[in-house]
Short mmCIF file of C-alpha atoms in Angstrom, two decimals:
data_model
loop_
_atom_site.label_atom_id
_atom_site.label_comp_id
_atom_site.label_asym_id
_atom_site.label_seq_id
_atom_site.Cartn_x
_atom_site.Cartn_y
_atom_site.Cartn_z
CA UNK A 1 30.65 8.56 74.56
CA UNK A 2 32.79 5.80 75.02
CA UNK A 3 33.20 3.23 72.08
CA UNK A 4 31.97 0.42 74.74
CA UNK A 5 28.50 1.55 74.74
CA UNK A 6 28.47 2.84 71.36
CA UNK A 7 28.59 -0.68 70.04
CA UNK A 8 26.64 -2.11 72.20
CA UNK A 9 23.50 0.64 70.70
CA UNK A 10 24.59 -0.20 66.99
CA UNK A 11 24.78 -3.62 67.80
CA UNK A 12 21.34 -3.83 69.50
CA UNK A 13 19.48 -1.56 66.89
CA UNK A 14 20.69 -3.89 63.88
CA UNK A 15 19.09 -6.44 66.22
CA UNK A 16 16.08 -4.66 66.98
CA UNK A 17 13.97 -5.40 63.30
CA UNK A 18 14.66 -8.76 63.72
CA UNK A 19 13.56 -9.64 67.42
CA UNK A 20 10.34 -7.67 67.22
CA UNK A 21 7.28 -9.86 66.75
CA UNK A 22 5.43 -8.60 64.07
CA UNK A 23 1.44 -8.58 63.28
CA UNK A 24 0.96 -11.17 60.57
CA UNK A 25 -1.04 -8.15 58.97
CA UNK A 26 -0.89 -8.77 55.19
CA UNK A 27 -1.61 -5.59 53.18
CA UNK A 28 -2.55 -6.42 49.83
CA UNK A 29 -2.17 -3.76 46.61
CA UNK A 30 -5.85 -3.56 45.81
CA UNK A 31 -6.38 -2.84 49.95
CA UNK A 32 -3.16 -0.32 49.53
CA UNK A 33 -4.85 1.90 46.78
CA UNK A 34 -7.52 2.50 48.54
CA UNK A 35 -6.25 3.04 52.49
CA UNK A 36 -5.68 6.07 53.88
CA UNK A 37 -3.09 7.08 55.88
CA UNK A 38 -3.39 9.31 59.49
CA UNK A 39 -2.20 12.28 57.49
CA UNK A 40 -5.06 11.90 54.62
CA UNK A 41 -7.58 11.70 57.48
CA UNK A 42 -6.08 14.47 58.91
CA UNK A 43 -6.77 16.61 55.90
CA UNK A 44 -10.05 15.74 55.08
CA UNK A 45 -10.74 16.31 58.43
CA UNK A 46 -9.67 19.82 58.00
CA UNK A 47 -11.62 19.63 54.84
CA UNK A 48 -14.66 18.81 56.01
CA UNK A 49 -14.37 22.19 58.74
CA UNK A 50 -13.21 24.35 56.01
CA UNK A 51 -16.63 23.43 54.08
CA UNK A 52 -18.54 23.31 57.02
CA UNK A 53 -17.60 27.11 58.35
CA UNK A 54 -18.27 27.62 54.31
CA UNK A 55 -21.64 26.56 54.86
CA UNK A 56 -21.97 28.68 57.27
CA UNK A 57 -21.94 31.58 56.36
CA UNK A 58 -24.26 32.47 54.11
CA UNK A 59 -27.08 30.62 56.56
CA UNK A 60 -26.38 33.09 59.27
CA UNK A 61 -26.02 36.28 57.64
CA UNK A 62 -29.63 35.44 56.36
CA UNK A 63 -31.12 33.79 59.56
CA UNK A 64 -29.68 36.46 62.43
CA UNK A 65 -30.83 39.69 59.77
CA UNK A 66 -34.09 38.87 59.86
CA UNK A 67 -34.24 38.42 63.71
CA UNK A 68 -37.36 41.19 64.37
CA UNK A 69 -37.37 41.21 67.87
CA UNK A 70 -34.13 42.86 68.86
CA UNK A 71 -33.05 46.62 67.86
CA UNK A 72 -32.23 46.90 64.47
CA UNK A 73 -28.87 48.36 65.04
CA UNK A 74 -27.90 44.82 67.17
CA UNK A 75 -29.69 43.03 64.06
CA UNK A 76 -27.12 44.75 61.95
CA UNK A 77 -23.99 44.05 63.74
CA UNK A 78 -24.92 40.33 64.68
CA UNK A 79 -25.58 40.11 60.69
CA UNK A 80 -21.99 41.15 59.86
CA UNK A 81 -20.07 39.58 63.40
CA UNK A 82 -21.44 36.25 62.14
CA UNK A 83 -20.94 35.63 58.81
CA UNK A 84 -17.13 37.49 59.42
CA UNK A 85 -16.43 34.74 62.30
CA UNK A 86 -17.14 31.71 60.07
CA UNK A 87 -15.33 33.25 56.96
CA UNK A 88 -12.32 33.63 58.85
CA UNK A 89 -13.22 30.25 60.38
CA UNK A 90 -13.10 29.26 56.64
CA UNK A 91 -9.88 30.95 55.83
CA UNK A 92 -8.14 29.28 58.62
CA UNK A 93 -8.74 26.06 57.89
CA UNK A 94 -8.50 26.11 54.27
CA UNK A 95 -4.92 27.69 54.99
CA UNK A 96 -4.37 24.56 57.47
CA UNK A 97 -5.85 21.94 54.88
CA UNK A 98 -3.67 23.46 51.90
CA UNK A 99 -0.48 23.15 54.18
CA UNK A 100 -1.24 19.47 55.66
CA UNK A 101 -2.14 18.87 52.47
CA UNK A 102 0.98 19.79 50.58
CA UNK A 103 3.11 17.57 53.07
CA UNK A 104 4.46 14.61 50.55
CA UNK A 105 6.18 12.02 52.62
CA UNK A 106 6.82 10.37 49.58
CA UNK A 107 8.69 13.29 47.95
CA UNK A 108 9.82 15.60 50.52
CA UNK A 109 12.85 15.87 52.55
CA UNK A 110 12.83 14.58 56.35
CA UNK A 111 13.56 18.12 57.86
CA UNK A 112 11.20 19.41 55.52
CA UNK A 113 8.56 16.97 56.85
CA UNK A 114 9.38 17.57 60.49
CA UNK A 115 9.82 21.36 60.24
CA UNK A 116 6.16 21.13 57.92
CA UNK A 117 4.41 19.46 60.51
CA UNK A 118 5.62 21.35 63.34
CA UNK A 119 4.88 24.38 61.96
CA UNK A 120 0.95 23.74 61.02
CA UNK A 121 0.35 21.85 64.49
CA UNK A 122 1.54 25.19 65.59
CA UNK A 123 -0.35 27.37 63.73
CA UNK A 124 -3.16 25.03 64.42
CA UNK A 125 -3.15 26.13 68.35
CA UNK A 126 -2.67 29.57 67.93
CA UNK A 127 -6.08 30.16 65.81
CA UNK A 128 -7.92 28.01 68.58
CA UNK A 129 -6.27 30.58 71.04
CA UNK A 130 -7.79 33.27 68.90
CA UNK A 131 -10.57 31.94 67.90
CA UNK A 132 -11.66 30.71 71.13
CA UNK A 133 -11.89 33.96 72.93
CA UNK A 134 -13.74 35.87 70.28
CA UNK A 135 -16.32 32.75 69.66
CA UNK A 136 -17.02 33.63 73.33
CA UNK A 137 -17.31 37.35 73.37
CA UNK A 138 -19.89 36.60 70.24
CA UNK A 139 -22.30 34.59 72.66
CA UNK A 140 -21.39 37.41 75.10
CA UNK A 141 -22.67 40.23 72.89
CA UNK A 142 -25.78 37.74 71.08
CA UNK A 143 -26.70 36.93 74.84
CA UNK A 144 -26.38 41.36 75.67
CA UNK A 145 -28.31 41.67 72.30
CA UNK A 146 -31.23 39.33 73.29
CA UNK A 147 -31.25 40.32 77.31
CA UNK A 148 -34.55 41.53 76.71
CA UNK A 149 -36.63 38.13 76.58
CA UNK A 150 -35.43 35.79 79.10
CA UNK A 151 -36.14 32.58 77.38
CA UNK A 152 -33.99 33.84 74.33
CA UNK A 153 -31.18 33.92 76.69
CA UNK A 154 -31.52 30.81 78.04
CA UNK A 155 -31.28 29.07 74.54
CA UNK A 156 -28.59 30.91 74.21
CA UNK A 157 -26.94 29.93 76.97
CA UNK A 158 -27.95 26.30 76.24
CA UNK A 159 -26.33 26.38 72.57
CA UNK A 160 -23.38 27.94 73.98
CA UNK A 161 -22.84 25.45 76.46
CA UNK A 162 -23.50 22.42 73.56
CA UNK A 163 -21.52 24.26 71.04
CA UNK A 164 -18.78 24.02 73.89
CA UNK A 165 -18.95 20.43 74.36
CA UNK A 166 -19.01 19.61 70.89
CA UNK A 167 -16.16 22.27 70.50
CA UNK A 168 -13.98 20.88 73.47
CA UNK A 169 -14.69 17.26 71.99
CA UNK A 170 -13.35 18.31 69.19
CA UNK A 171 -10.40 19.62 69.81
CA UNK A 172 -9.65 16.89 72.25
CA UNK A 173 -9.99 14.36 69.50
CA UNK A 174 -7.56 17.07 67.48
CA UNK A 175 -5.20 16.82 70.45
CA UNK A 176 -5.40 13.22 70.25
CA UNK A 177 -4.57 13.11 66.74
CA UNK A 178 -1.57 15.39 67.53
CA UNK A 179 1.31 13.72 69.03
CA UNK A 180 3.59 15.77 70.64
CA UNK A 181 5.99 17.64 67.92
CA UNK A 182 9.34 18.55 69.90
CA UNK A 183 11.21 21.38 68.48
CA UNK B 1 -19.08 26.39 16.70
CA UNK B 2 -18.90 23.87 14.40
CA UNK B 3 -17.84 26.39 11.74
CA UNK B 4 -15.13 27.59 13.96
CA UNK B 5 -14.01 24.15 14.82
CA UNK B 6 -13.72 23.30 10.67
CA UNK B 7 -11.64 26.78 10.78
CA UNK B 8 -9.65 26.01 13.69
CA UNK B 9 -8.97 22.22 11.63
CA UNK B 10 -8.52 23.37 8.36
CA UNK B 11 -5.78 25.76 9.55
CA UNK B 12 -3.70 22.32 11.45
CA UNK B 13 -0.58 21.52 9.59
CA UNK B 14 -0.09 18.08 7.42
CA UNK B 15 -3.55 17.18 6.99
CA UNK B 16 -3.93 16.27 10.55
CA UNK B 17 -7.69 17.48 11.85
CA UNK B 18 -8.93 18.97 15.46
CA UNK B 19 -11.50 15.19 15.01
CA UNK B 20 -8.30 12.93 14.08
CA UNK B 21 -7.01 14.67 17.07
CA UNK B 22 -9.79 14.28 19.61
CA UNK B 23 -10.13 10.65 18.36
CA UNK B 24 -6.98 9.25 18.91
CA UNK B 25 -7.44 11.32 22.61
CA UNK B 26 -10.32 9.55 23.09
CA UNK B 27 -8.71 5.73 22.22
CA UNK B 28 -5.93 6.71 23.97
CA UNK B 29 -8.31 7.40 27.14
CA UNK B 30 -9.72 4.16 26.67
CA UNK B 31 -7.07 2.13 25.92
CA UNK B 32 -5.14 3.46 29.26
CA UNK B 33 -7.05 1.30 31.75
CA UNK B 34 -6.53 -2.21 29.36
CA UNK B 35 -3.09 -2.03 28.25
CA UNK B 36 -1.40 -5.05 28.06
CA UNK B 37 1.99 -3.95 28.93
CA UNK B 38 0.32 -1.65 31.56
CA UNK B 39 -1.26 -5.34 33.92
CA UNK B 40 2.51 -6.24 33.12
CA UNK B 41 3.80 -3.58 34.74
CA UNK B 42 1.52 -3.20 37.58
CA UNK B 43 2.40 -7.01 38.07
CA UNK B 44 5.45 -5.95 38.20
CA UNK B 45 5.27 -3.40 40.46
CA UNK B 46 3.07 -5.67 43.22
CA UNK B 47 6.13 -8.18 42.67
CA UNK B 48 8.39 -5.38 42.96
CA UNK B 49 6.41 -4.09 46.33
CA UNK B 50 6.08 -8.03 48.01
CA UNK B 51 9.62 -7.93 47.89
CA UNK B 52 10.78 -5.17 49.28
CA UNK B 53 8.60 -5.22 52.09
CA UNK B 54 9.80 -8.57 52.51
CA UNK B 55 13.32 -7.67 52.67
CA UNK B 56 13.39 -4.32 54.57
CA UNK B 57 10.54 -5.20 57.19
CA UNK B 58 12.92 -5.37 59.98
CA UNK B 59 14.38 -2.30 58.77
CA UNK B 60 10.64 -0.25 58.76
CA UNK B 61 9.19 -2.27 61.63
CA UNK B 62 12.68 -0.78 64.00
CA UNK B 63 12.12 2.84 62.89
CA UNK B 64 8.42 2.87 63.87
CA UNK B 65 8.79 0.94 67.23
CA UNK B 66 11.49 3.69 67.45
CA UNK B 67 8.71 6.25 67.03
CA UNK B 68 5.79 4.47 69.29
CA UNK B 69 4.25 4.99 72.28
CA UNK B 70 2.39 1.83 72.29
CA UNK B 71 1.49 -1.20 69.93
CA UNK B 72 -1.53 0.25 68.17
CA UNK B 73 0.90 2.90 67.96
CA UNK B 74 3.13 1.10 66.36
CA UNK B 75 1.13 -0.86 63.70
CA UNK B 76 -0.15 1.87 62.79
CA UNK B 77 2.80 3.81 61.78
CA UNK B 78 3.95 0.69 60.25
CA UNK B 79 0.81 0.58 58.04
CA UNK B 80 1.48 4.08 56.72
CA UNK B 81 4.98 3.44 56.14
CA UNK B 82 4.02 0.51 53.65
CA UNK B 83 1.39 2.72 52.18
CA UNK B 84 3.73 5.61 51.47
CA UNK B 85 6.28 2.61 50.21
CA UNK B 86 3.79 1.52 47.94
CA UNK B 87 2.46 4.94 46.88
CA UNK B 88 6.03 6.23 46.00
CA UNK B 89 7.36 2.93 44.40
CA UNK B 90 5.30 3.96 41.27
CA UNK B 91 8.25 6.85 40.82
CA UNK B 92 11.00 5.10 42.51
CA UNK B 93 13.93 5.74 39.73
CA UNK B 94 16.56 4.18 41.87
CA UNK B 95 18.02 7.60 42.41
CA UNK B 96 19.09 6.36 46.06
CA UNK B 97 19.77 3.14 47.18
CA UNK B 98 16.65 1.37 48.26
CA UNK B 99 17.34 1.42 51.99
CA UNK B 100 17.95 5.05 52.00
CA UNK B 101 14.74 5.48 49.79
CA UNK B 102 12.78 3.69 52.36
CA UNK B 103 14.44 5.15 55.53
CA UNK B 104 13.23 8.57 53.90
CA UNK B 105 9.51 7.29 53.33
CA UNK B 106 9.17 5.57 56.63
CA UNK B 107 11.11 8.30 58.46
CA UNK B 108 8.68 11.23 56.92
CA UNK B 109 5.46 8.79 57.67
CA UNK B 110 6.48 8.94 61.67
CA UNK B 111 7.29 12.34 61.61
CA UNK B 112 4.41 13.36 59.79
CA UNK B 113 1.37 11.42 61.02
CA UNK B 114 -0.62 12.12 63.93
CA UNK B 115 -1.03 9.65 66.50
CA UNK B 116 -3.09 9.09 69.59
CA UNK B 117 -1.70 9.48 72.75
CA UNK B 118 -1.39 7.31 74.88
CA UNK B 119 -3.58 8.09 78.21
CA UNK B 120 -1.57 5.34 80.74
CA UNK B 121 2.23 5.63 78.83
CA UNK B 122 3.59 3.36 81.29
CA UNK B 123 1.33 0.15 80.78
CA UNK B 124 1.13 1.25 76.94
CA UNK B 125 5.33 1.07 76.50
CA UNK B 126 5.01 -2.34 78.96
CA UNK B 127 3.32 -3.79 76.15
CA UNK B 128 5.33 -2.46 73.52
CA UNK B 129 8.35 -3.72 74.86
CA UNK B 130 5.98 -7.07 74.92
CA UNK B 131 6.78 -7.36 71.51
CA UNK B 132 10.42 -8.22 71.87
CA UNK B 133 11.46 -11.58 71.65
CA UNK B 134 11.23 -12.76 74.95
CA UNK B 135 14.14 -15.16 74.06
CA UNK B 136 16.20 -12.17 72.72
CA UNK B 137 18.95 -11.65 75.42
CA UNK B 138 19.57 -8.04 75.11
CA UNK B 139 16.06 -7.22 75.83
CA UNK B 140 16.97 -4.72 78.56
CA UNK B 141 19.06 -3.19 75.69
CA UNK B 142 16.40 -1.97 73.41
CA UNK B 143 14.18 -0.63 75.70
CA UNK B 144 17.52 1.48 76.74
CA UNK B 145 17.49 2.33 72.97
CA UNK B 146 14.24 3.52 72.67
CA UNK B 147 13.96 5.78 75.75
CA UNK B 148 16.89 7.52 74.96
CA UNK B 149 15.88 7.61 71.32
CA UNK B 150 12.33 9.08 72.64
CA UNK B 151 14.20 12.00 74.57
CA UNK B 152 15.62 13.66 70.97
CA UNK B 153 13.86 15.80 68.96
CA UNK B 154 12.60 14.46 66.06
CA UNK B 155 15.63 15.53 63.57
CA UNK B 156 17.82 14.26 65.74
CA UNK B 157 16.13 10.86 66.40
CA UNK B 158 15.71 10.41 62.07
CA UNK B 159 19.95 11.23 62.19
CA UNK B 160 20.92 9.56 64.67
CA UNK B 161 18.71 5.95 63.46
CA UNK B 162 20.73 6.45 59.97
CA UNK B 163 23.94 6.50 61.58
CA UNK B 164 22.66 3.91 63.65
CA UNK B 165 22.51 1.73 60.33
CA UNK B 166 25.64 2.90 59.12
CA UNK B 167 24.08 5.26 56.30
CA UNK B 168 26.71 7.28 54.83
CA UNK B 169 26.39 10.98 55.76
CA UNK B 170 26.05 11.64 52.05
CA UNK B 171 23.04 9.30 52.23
CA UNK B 172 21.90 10.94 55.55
CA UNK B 173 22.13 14.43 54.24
CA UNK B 174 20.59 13.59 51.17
CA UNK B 175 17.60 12.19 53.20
CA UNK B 176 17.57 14.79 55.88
CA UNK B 177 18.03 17.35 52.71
CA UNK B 178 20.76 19.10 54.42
CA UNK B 179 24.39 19.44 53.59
CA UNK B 180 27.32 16.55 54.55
CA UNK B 181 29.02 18.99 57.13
CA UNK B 182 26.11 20.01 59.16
CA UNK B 183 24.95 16.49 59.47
CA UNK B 184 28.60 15.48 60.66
CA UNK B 185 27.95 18.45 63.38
CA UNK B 186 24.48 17.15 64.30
CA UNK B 187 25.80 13.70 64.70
CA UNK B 188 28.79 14.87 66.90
CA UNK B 189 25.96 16.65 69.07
CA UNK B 190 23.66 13.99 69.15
CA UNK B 191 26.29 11.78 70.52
CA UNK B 192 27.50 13.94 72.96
CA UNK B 193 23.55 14.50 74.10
CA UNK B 194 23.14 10.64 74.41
CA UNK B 195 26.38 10.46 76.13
CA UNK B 196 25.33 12.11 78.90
CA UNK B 197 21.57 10.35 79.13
CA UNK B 198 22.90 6.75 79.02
CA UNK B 199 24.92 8.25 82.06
CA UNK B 200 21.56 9.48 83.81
CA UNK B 201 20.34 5.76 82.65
CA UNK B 202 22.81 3.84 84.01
CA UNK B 203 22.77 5.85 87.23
CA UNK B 204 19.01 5.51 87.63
#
């Protein structure tokens, strides 16, 4: 690069602070202590899904065993499928909280802050590429267990098809919240 | 219980009981939230705060236009950044000078927090770019800056803003936590890289 346009870069970013127009936004101490930044929404967003899929659990082992009206043996397997999808639901995103959570961009070094928030946005994709697929071969088997009664499969359908939007909307808003981590 | 708590006091050295103990825990608990010297100090400390952001505003308001997409964007990241100041300037020791302590905090707040993107980039930079002096001559000049800056990854765009503002590559690798040669590599690289897109710029 030649030394022509090199200066010319320095000598516009020294510039740069001082010819931006800046919000007359005064933050006081009191407001400080108490805002939160996009990261700390970020991880009690993740805490609120962690103890959500929690929740969960428990609920649905006890609501799908009881189910009388399909064969005992699909009773059974819905019993275990369920509860399994939302613990590992809950181990996920107690795994993704802990790690947000640990980033300290007070403390921590700047590669360790980029490489830290790569990796988790990462990880982050890949269990909604896993768990995506198997939350749909779930309603696949629930709708196979319940083919007998019509109506029961159209609720299911229905709730799929809600759960979907809600899910999409989600992860939209998650995508949102991303920005776009280069390597 | 009570018995065992006499034993467990009776058997503490120089006459000092488990109750002398748990009262002077307990004043010291209370005391903690009206300590004179501790108002002084978080006086102080908002003194402290007012004037560094006053005197390194340019310096966090460059590296987060550096890192927007738009202006909510961008006073937004700035708003973190001054959080993060304030949060860490409770432990600030002076352990690095305070311009490389705050390129680190603002640096790790843009790398670090998650932003919206922008749906209409074009019209959402337009207005960015709004925010430069429109009596500022070398307009043209920073929005060169910032597109090429936008095209690095992110370790390269935190290097290359240090060496920008003449940071030492001690203070760089310090910041970046890396050692002083591999920086001096990374810079060479990163110059090289931006070599060739201000060609592509000033061909387009």
């Amino acid at each position: 690069m030649n030394n022509e346009n090199l200066s010319r870069i320095k000598s516009a970013w020294k510039e740069m602070g001082d010819v931006l127009e800046l919000s007359d936004r005064n933050l006081h101490t009191t407001d400080l202590d108490e805002m939160k930044t996009s990261l700390d929404r970020l991880c009690s967003r993740y805490n609120r899904l962690w103890l959500m899929s929690l929740c969960m659990i428990f609920p649905t082992f006890m609501t799908v065993s009881r189910i009388q009206f399909i064969e005992s043996a699909y009773s059974v397997a819905l019993s275990i499928i369920y509860p399994l999808y939302f613990l590992a639901c809950f181990i996920l995103n107690y795994w993704l909280w802990q790690g947000v959570k640990s980033i300290n961009p007070v403390r921590m070094s700047v590669s360790d802050v980029s490489s830290a928030a790569l990796y988790y946005r990462k990880r982050h994709f890949s269990f909604i590429r896993i768990m995506l697929p198997i939350a749909m071969i779930i309603v696949g088997f629930t709708i196979f267990c319940f083919s007998d009664g019509i109506y029961e499969v159209y609720a299911i359908i229905g709730g799929a098809i809600v759960g979907l939007i809600i899910g999409t909307l989600i992860f939209f808003r998650f995508l949102n919240d991303y920005k776009n981590f280069k390597e | 219980m009570i018995i065992q708590m006499m034993q467990i006091s009776d058997s503490l050295p120089y006459n000092i009981t488990l109750w002398h103990r748990m009262k002077s825990l307990f004043f010291f608990i209370l005391r903690m939230g009206y300590d004179d010297n501790g108002v002084v100090n978080s006086l102080e400390l908002e003194k402290e705060f007012s004037k560094i952001i006053s005197q390194e505003r340019a310096l966090i308001s460059k590296i987060c236009f550096s890192f927007a997409d738009s202006v909510e964007d961008f006073e937004d990241l700035q708003q973190d950044a001054i959080i993060n100041i304030w949060r860490g300037l409770k432990n600030y020791r002076g352990e690095a000078t305070l311009k490389t302590w705050i390129y680190r905090i603002t640096l790790n707040t843009c790398l670090s927090t998650v932003r919206k993107q922008s749906r209409h980039k074009h019209e959402s930079l337009e207005k960015l770019y709004g925010l430069i002096d429109s009596d500022y001559n070398n307009r043209e000049e920073i929005e060169l800056i910032h597109a090429i800056i936008n095209r690095l990854n992110n370790r390269d765009k935190a290097i290359i803003m240090m060496w920008l503002d003449e940071l030492t590559y001690e203070e760089i690798a310090q910041n970046m936590g890396m050692n002083r040669n591999t920086v001096a590599t990374l810079i060479r690289r990163i110059k090289e890289n931006i070599s060739k897109q201000f060609k592509d710029y000033s061909y387009e």
